[in-house]
PDB file of C-alpha atoms in Angstrom:
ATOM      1  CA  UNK A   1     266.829 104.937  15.529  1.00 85.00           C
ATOM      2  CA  UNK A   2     264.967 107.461  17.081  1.00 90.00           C
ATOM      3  CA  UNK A   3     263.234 106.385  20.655  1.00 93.00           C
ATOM      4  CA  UNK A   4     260.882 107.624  22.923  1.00 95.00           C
ATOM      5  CA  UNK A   5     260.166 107.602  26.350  1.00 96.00           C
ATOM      6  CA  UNK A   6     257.437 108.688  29.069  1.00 96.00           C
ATOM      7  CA  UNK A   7     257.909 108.123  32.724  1.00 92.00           C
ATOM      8  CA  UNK A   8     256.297 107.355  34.585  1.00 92.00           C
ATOM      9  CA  UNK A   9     253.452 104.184  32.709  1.00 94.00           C
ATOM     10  CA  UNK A  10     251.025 105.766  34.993  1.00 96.00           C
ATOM     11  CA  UNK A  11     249.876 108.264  37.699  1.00 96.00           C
ATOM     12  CA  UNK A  12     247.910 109.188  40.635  1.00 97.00           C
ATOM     13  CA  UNK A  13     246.947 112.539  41.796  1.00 96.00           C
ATOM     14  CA  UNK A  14     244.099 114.114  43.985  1.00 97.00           C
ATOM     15  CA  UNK A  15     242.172 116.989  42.212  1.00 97.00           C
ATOM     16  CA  UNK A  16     243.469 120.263  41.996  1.00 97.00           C
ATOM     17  CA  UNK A  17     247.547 119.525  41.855  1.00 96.00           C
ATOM     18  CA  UNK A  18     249.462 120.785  39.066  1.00 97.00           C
ATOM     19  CA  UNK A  19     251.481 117.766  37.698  1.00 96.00           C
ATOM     20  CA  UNK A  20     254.330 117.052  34.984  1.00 96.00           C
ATOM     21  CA  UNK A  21     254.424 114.500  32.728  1.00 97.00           C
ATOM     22  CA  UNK A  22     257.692 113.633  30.962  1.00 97.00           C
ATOM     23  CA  UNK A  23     258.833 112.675  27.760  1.00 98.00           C
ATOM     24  CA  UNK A  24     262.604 111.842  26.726  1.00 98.00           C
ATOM     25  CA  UNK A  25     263.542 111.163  23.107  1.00 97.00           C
ATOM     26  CA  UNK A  26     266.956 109.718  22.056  1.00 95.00           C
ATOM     27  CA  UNK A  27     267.702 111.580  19.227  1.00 91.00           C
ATOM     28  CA  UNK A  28     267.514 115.461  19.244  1.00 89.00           C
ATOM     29  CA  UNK A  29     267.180 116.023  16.035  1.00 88.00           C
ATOM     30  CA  UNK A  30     263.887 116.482  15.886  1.00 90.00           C
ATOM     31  CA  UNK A  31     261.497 118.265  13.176  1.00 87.00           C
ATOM     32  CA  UNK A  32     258.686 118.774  16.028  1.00 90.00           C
ATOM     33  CA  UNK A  33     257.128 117.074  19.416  1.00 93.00           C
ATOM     34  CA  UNK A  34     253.239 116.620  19.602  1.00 93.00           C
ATOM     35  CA  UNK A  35     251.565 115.909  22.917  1.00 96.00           C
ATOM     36  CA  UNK A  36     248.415 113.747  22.574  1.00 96.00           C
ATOM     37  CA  UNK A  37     245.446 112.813  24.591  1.00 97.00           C
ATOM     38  CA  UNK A  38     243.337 109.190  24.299  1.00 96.00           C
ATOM     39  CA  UNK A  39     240.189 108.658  26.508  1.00 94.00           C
ATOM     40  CA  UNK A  40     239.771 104.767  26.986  1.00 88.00           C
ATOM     41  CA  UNK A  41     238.010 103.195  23.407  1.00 83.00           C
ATOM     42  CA  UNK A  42     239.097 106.685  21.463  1.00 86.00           C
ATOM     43  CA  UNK A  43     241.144 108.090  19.146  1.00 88.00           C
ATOM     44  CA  UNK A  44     243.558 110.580  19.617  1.00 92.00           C
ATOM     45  CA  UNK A  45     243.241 113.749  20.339  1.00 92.00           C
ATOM     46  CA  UNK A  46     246.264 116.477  19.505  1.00 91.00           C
ATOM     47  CA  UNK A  47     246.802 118.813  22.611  1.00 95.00           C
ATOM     48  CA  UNK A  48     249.687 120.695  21.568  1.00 95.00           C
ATOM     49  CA  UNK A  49     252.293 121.177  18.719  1.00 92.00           C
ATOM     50  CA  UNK A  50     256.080 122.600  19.389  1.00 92.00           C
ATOM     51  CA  UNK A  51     258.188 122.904  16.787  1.00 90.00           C
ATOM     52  CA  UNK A  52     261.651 122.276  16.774  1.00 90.00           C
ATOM     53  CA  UNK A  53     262.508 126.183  16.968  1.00 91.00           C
ATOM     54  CA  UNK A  54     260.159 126.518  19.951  1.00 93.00           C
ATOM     55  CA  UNK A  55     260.560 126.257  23.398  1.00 94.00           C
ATOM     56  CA  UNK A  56     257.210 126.288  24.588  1.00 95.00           C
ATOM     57  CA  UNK A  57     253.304 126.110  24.245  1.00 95.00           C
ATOM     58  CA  UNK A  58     250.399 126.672  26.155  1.00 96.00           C
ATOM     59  CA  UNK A  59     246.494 126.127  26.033  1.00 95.00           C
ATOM     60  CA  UNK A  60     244.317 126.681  28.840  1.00 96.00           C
ATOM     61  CA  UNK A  61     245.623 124.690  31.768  1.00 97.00           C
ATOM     62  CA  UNK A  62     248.228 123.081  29.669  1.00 97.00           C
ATOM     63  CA  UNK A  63     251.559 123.539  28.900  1.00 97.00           C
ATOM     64  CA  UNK A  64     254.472 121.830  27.226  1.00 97.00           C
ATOM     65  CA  UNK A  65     258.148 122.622  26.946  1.00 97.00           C
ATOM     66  CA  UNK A  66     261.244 120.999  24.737  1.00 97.00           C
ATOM     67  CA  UNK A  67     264.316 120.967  25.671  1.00 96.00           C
ATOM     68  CA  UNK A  68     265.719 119.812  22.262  1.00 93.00           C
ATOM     69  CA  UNK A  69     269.423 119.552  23.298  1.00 92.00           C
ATOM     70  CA  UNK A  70     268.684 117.410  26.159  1.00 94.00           C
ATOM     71  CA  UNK A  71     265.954 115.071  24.660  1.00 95.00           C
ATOM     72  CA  UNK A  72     263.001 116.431  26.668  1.00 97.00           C
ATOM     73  CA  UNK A  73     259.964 117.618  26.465  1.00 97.00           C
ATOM     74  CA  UNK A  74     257.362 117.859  29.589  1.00 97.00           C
ATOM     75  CA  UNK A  75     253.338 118.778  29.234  1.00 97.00           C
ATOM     76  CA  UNK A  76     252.314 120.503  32.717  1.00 97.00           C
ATOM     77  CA  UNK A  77     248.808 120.491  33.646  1.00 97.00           C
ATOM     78  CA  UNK A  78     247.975 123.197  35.949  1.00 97.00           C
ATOM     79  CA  UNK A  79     245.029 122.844  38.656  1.00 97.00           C
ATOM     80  CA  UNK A  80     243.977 119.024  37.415  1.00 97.00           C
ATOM     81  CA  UNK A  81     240.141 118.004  37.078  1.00 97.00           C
ATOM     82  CA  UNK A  82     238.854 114.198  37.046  1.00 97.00           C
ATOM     83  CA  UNK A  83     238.207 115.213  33.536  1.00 97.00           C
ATOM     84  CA  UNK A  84     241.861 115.599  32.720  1.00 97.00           C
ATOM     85  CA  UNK A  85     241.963 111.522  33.161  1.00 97.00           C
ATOM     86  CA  UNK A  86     243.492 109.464  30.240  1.00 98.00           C
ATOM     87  CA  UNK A  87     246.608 108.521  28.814  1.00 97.00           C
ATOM     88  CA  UNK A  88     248.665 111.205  27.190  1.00 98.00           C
ATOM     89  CA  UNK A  89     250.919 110.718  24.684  1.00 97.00           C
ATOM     90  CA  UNK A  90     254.015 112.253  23.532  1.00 96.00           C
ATOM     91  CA  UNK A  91     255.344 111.627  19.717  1.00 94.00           C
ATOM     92  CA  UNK A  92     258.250 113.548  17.993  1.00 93.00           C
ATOM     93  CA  UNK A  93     258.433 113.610  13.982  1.00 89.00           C
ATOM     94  CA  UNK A  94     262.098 112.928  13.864  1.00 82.00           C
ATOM     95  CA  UNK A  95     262.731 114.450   9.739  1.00 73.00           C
ATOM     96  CA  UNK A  96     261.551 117.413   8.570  1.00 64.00           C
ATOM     97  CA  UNK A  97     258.540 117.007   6.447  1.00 60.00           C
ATOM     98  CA  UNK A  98     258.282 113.295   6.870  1.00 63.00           C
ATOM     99  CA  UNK A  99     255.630 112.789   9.773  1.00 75.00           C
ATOM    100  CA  UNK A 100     256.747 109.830  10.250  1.00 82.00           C
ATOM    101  CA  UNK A 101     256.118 110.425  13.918  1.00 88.00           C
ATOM    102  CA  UNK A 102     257.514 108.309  16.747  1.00 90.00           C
ATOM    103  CA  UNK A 103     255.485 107.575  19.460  1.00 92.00           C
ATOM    104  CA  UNK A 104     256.068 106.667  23.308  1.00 94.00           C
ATOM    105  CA  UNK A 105     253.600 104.243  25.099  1.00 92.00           C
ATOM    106  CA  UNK A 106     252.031 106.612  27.005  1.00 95.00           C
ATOM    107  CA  UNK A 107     251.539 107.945  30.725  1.00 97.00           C
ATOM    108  CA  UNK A 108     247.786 106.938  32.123  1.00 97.00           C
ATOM    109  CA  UNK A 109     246.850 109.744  34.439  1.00 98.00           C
ATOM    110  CA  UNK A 110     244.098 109.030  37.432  1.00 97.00           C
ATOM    111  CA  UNK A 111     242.751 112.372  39.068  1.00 97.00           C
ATOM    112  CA  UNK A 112     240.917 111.680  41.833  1.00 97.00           C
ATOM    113  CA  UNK A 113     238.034 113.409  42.524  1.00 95.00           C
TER     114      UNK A 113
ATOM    115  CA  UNK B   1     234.510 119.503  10.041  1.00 62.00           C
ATOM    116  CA  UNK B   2     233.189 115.549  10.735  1.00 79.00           C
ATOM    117  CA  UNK B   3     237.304 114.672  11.670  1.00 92.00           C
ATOM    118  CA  UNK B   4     238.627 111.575  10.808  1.00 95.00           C
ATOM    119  CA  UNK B   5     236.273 108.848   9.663  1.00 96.00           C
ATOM    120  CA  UNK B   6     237.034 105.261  10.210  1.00 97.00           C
ATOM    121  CA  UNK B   7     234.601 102.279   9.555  1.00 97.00           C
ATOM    122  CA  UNK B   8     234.012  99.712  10.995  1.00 97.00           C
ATOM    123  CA  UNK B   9     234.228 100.661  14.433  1.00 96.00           C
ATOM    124  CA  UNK B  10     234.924  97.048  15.727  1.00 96.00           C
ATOM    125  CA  UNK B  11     235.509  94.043  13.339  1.00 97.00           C
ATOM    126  CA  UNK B  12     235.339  90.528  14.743  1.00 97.00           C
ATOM    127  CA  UNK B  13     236.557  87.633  12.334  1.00 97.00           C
ATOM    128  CA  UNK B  14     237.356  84.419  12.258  1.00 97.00           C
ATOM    129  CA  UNK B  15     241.426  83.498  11.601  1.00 97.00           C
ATOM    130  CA  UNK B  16     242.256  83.218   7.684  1.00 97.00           C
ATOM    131  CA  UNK B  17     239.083  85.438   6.383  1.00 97.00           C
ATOM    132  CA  UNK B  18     239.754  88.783   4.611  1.00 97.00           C
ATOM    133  CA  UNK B  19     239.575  92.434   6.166  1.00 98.00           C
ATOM    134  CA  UNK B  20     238.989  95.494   4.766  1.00 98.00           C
ATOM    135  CA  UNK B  21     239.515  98.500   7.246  1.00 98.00           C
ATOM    136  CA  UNK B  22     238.139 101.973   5.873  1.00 98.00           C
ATOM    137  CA  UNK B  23     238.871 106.081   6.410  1.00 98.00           C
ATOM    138  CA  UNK B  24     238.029 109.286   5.001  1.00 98.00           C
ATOM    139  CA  UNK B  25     240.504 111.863   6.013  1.00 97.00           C
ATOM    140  CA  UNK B  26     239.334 115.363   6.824  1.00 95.00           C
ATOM    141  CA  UNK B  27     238.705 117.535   3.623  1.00 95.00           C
ATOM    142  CA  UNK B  28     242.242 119.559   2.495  1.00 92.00           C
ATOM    143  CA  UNK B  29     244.088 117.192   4.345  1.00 93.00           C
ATOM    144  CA  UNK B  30     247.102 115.882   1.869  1.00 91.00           C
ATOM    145  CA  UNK B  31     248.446 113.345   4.017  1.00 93.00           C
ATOM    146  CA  UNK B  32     247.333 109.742   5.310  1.00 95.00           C
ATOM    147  CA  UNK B  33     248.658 107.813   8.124  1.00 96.00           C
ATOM    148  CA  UNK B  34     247.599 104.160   8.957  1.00 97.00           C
ATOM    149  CA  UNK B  35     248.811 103.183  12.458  1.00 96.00           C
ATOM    150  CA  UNK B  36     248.384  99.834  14.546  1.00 96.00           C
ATOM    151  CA  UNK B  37     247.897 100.002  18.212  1.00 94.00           C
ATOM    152  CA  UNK B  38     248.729  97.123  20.807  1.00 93.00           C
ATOM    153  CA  UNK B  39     249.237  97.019  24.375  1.00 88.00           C
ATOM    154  CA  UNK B  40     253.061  95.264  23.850  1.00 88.00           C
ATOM    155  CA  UNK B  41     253.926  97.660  21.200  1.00 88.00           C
ATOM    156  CA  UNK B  42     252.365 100.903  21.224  1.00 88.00           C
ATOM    157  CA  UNK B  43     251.517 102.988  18.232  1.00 91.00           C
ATOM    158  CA  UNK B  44     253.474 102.140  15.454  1.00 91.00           C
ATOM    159  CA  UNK B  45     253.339 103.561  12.216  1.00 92.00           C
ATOM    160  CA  UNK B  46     252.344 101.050   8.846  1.00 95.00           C
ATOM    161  CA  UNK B  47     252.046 103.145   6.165  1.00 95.00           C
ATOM    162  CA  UNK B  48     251.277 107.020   5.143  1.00 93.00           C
ATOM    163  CA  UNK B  49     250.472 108.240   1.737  1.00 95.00           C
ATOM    164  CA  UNK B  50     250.737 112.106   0.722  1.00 92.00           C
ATOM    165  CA  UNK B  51     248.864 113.329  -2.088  1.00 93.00           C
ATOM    166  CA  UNK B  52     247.323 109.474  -2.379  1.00 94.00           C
ATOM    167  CA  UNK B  53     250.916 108.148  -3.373  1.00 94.00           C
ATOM    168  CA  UNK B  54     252.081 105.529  -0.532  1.00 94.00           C
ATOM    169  CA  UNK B  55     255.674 106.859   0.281  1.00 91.00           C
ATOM    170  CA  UNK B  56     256.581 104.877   3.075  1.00 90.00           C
ATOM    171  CA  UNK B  57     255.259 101.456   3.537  1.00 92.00           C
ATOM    172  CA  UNK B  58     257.953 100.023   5.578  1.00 90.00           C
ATOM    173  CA  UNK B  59     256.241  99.330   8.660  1.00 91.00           C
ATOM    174  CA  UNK B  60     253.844  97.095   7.387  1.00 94.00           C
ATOM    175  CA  UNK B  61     254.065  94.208   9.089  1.00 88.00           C
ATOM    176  CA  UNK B  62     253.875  91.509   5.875  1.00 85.00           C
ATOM    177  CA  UNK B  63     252.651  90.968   2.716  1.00 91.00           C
ATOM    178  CA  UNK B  64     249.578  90.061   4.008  1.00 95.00           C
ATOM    179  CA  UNK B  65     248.847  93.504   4.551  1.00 97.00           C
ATOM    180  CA  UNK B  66     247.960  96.080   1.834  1.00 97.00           C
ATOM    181  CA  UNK B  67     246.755  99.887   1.569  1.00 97.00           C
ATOM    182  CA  UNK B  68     245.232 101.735  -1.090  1.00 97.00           C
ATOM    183  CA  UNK B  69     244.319 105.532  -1.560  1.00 97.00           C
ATOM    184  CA  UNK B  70     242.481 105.716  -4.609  1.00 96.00           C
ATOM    185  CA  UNK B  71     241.106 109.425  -4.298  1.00 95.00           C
ATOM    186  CA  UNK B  72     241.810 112.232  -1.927  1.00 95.00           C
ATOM    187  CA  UNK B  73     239.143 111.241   0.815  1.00 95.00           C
ATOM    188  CA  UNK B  74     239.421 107.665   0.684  1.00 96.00           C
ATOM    189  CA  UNK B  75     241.398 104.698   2.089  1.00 98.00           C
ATOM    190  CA  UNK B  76     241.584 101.128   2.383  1.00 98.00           C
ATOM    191  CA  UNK B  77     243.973  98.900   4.357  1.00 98.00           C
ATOM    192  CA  UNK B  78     242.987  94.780   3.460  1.00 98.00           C
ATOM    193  CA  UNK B  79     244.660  92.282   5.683  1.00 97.00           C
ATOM    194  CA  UNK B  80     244.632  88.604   4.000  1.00 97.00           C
ATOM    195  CA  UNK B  81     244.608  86.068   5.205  1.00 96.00           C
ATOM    196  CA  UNK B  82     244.244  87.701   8.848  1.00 97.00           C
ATOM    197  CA  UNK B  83     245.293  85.989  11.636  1.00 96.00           C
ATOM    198  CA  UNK B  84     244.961  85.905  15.725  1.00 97.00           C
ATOM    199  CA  UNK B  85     248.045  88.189  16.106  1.00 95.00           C
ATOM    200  CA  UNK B  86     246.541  91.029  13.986  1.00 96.00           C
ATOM    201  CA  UNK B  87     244.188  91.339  16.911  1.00 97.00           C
ATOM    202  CA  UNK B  88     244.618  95.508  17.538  1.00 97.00           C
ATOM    203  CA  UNK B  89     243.000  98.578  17.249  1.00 97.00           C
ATOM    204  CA  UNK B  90     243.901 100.127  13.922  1.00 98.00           C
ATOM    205  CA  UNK B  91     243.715 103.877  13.850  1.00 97.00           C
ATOM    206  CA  UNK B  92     243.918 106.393  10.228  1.00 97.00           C
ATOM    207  CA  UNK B  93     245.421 109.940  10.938  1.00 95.00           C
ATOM    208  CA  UNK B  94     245.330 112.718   8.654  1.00 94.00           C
ATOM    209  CA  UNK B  95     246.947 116.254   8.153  1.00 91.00           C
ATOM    210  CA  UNK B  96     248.252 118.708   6.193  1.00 87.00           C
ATOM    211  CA  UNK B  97     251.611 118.225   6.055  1.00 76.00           C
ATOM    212  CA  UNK B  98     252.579 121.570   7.754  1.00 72.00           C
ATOM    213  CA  UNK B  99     252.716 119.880  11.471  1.00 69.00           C
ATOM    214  CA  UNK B 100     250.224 117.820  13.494  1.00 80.00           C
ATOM    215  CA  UNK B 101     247.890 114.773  12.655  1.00 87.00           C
ATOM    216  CA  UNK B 102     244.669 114.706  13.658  1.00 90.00           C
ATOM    217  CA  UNK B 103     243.440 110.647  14.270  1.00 92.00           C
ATOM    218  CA  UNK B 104     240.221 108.777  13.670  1.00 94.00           C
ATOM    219  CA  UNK B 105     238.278 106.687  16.578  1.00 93.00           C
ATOM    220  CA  UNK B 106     240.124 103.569  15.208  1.00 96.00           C
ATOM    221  CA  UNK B 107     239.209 100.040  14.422  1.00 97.00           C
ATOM    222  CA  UNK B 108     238.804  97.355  16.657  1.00 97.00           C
ATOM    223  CA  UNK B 109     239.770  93.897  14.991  1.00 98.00           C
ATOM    224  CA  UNK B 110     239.554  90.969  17.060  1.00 97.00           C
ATOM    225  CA  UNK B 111     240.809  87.944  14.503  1.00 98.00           C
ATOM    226  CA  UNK B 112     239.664  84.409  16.716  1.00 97.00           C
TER     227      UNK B 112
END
């Protein structure tokens, strides 16, 4: 059964430092890895998508990797803003076609201003 | 495009009555994803339907809970009799089946 986790539950950073969130996931057999953002009392908001043939992708201050052999994935944010605050989610869709995704519980980010 | 449309937006109820949670998906989206949210166990999938045929239904909880999809931008998911521990924000994804769901604000049901 596939598994996944973020470390760490939650972090603390002034503004401006780049930071790295992780995500490990027990099963590499993975169709792809979705990175997710949810503002307190929200929905979710997709950040990025990697596919399993993919090692990387990038939006504006963001960036995620996979590591698919290894079981991780990490979503860098570059330069971070008080904005950038909520809890970001990593989920993997662990059969091709399925979407049954599989989600971890999170990693609730504080910038500081 | 509106997103993801869920209604209500909070739904407070008293233990044993019925609940009807609602969502549109976005328009040309072939897949629908009902998911339960809790602070002990995350975001767990209950059921998805693709081309408004449920194909996976196993994580719903009991038989007290039930989902419909009786056209392409419409959804139900009816808990009865609810009950204290239903208490959760319930959250309807869509997408279109080539990678990435895009998610509605969610319900909040408080069941006293």
């Amino acid at each position: 059964k596939q598994e996944v986790t973020q470390i760490p539950a939650a972090l603390s950073v002034p503004e401006g430092e780049n930071l790295v969130l992780n995500c490990s996931f027990t099963d590499s057999a993975i169709y792809n890895l979705q990175w997710f953002r949810q503002d307190p009392g929200k929905g979710l908001t997709s950040l990025l998508l990697i596919q399993s043939s993919q090692r990387e992708q990038t939006s504006g201050r963001l960036n995620a990797s996979l590591d698919k052999s290894s079981g991780r994935s990490t979503l860098y944010i570059a330069a971070s803003q008080p904005g950038d605050s909520a809890t970001y989610l990593c989920a993997v869709d662990p059969q091709g076609g399925s979407e049954k995704l599989v989600f971890g519980k999170g990693t609730k980010l504080t910038v500081n201003p | 495009d509106a997103g993801v449309i869920q209604s209500p937006r909070h739904e407070v109820t008293e233990m044993g009555q019925e609940v009807t949670l609602r969502c549109k998906p976005i328009s040309g989206h072939n897949s629908l994803f009902w998911y339960r949210q809790t602070m002990m166990r995350g975001l767990e999938l209950l059921i998805y339907f693709n081309n408004n045929v449920p194909i996976d239904d196993s994580g719903m909880p009991e038989d007290r809970f039930s989902a419909k999809m009786p056209n392409a931008s419409f959804s139900t998911l009816k808990i009865q009799p609810s009950e204290p521990r239903d208490s959760a924000v319930y959250f309807c994804a869509s997408s279109t089946g080539q990678g990435g769901q895009y998610f509605g604000p969610g319900t909040r049901l408080t069941v006293t």
